[in-house]
Amino acid sequence: MGRAGREFRDLESLLAREGYHERPLAVLDLDAFDANAADLARRAAGTPLRVASKSLRVRGLLERVLTRPEYAGILAFTLPEALWLVEHGARDVVVAYPSVERGALRRLAMLPEALDAITLMVDETAQLELILDATSDLRARPGDRRIRLALELDVSYAPLPGVRFGALRSPLRSPEQAVSLARAVQARPGLELVGMMAYEGHIAGVTDAAPTAYGAAVRTMKRLSRPDIAARRAEAVAAVGEIADLEFVNGGGTGSIESTAAEEAVTEIAAGSGLIGPGLFDRYRDFAPHPALLLGVSVVRRPAPGVATLLGGGWIASGVPGADRLPTIAHPSSLTFAPQEAAGEVQTPVLGAAAEQLRVGDTVWLRHAKAGEPAEHFASYLLVRGDEIVGFHPTYRGEGAVFL
């Protein structure tokens, strides 16, 4: 994975020639991004893809990928984000997590274009009551637009009592529970059930390439859980479909596209991280996205032989703490982190023979472990296509937008 040494020298020469000397710097390779978008579509084999905004957090990149015919709509992670995206032209946004921000719910209820474009996620009746309570004085007129809702079904794998694989998400596990909540939605004026979602995170989000006993166990778990997911999802969709006309059934993630696309009950697949190809995605067995986002940091000191110290670089990914949450050193690739410091907020010492060749002012290139989180640390991404710099895209933060 990653660019060859010569290509990194070419990149650094391009940046120097165009006057981009300041670090840290985030560089987005549009050729790699577009190749990843095409590969995700190939893997989906005709099933539409809904792009997960949290994996980009850059409006320009969302708009770029949505021009492709295989992509339809956005999977956002908060209602304030969805409202902001609609204000900027988005027309199909599903909010992946339950929304309890009363102010945002009131804004949704007051904006006809948002009510037409945004679907909220629910998984219990308390969320329904909160939505209705927050908007009660704004839904007084007969014929007013209803708030669009989708149910999230839990498809974690629980082969034995006390054994569970998958994120702790929805409490709706059985088709009967899904039907009960669907009836509760339909019984409440002002609400409309239009979709379902079921995210198989234990397949899509768990790496499986390690040539170890753990890697083999993960691959076995995935193989055994797929039939369970397909059966429960199909049964729940059929049962809820007797109560409501479902516009969409969303499933999957970058790591499970092929198996999700094979299910007849699924009408669309969520994907986002595969567009960027972050460090964690080096550890999947069946696909290999191009690394599209590089983070350049400066060498600022040489504290000892074989050691170079970077300014900053401590961009640690969310999730269970571990070495896989550290950035990947893309170039020089032979460098390693100092074990007593790893990647730090203010400094990151790197070790190895290549460190001896680094000089103050040189650049070390990193890749974040996750796709969207670098956008919280940079105001913009510098766009490179071929051997040209073609502009910038501001991140959400660069546009002054902060969600979570």
XYZ file of N, CA, C and O in Angstrom, residues 18 48 67 87 148 158 195 215 220 230 255 271 287 294 341 361 364 371 385:
76
model
N 4.993 24.541 -6.335
C 3.791 25.366 -6.285
C 3.714 26.214 -5.016
O 2.728 26.914 -4.794
N -27.389 0.144 -5.450
C -26.971 1.537 -5.219
C -26.207 1.685 -3.906
O -26.446 0.958 -2.929
N -22.076 12.453 -8.012
C -22.293 12.627 -9.448
C -22.224 11.289 -10.182
O -22.661 11.204 -11.336
N -29.378 22.343 3.488
C -29.250 23.769 3.197
C -28.285 24.017 2.037
O -28.397 25.023 1.332
N -40.229 11.775 8.398
C -39.857 10.483 7.830
C -38.960 9.713 8.804
O -37.983 10.256 9.319
N -25.013 -13.589 17.716
C -25.007 -14.124 19.083
C -25.243 -15.627 19.016
O -26.364 -16.104 19.231
N -38.374 3.458 5.832
C -37.186 2.661 5.560
C -36.751 1.818 6.731
O -37.286 1.906 7.842
N -6.931 -13.992 13.227
C -7.447 -13.729 11.890
C -8.328 -14.860 11.391
O -9.386 -14.630 10.789
N -13.813 -17.058 10.333
C -14.829 -18.068 10.638
C -16.092 -17.411 11.169
O -17.216 -17.777 10.780
N -28.647 -12.543 6.860
C -29.533 -12.551 5.692
C -30.928 -13.035 6.061
O -31.935 -12.456 5.619
N -16.631 -2.999 4.181
C -16.058 -4.323 4.379
C -16.982 -5.481 4.103
O -16.553 -6.637 4.183
N -21.553 2.985 2.291
C -20.101 2.880 2.134
C -19.500 4.267 2.175
O -20.128 5.234 1.749
N -10.242 -7.089 -0.208
C -10.228 -5.875 -1.016
C -9.110 -4.972 -0.529
O -8.672 -5.063 0.616
N -3.217 11.644 2.377
C -1.899 11.660 3.012
C -1.774 12.891 3.891
O -2.217 13.989 3.516
N 6.591 6.729 23.376
C 5.820 7.937 23.065
C 4.750 7.718 22.010
O 3.723 8.404 22.015
N 13.085 20.083 8.798
C 12.348 20.659 7.684
C 11.831 19.643 6.697
O 10.975 19.970 5.862
N 7.509 13.924 6.757
C 7.127 12.518 6.900
C 5.631 12.438 6.620
O 4.850 13.257 7.111
N -11.084 6.948 8.178
C -11.230 7.748 6.962
C -11.621 9.193 7.225
O -11.059 10.118 6.633
N -4.283 15.821 -8.698
C -4.689 14.884 -9.738
C -3.524 14.721 -10.710
O -3.047 15.708 -11.290
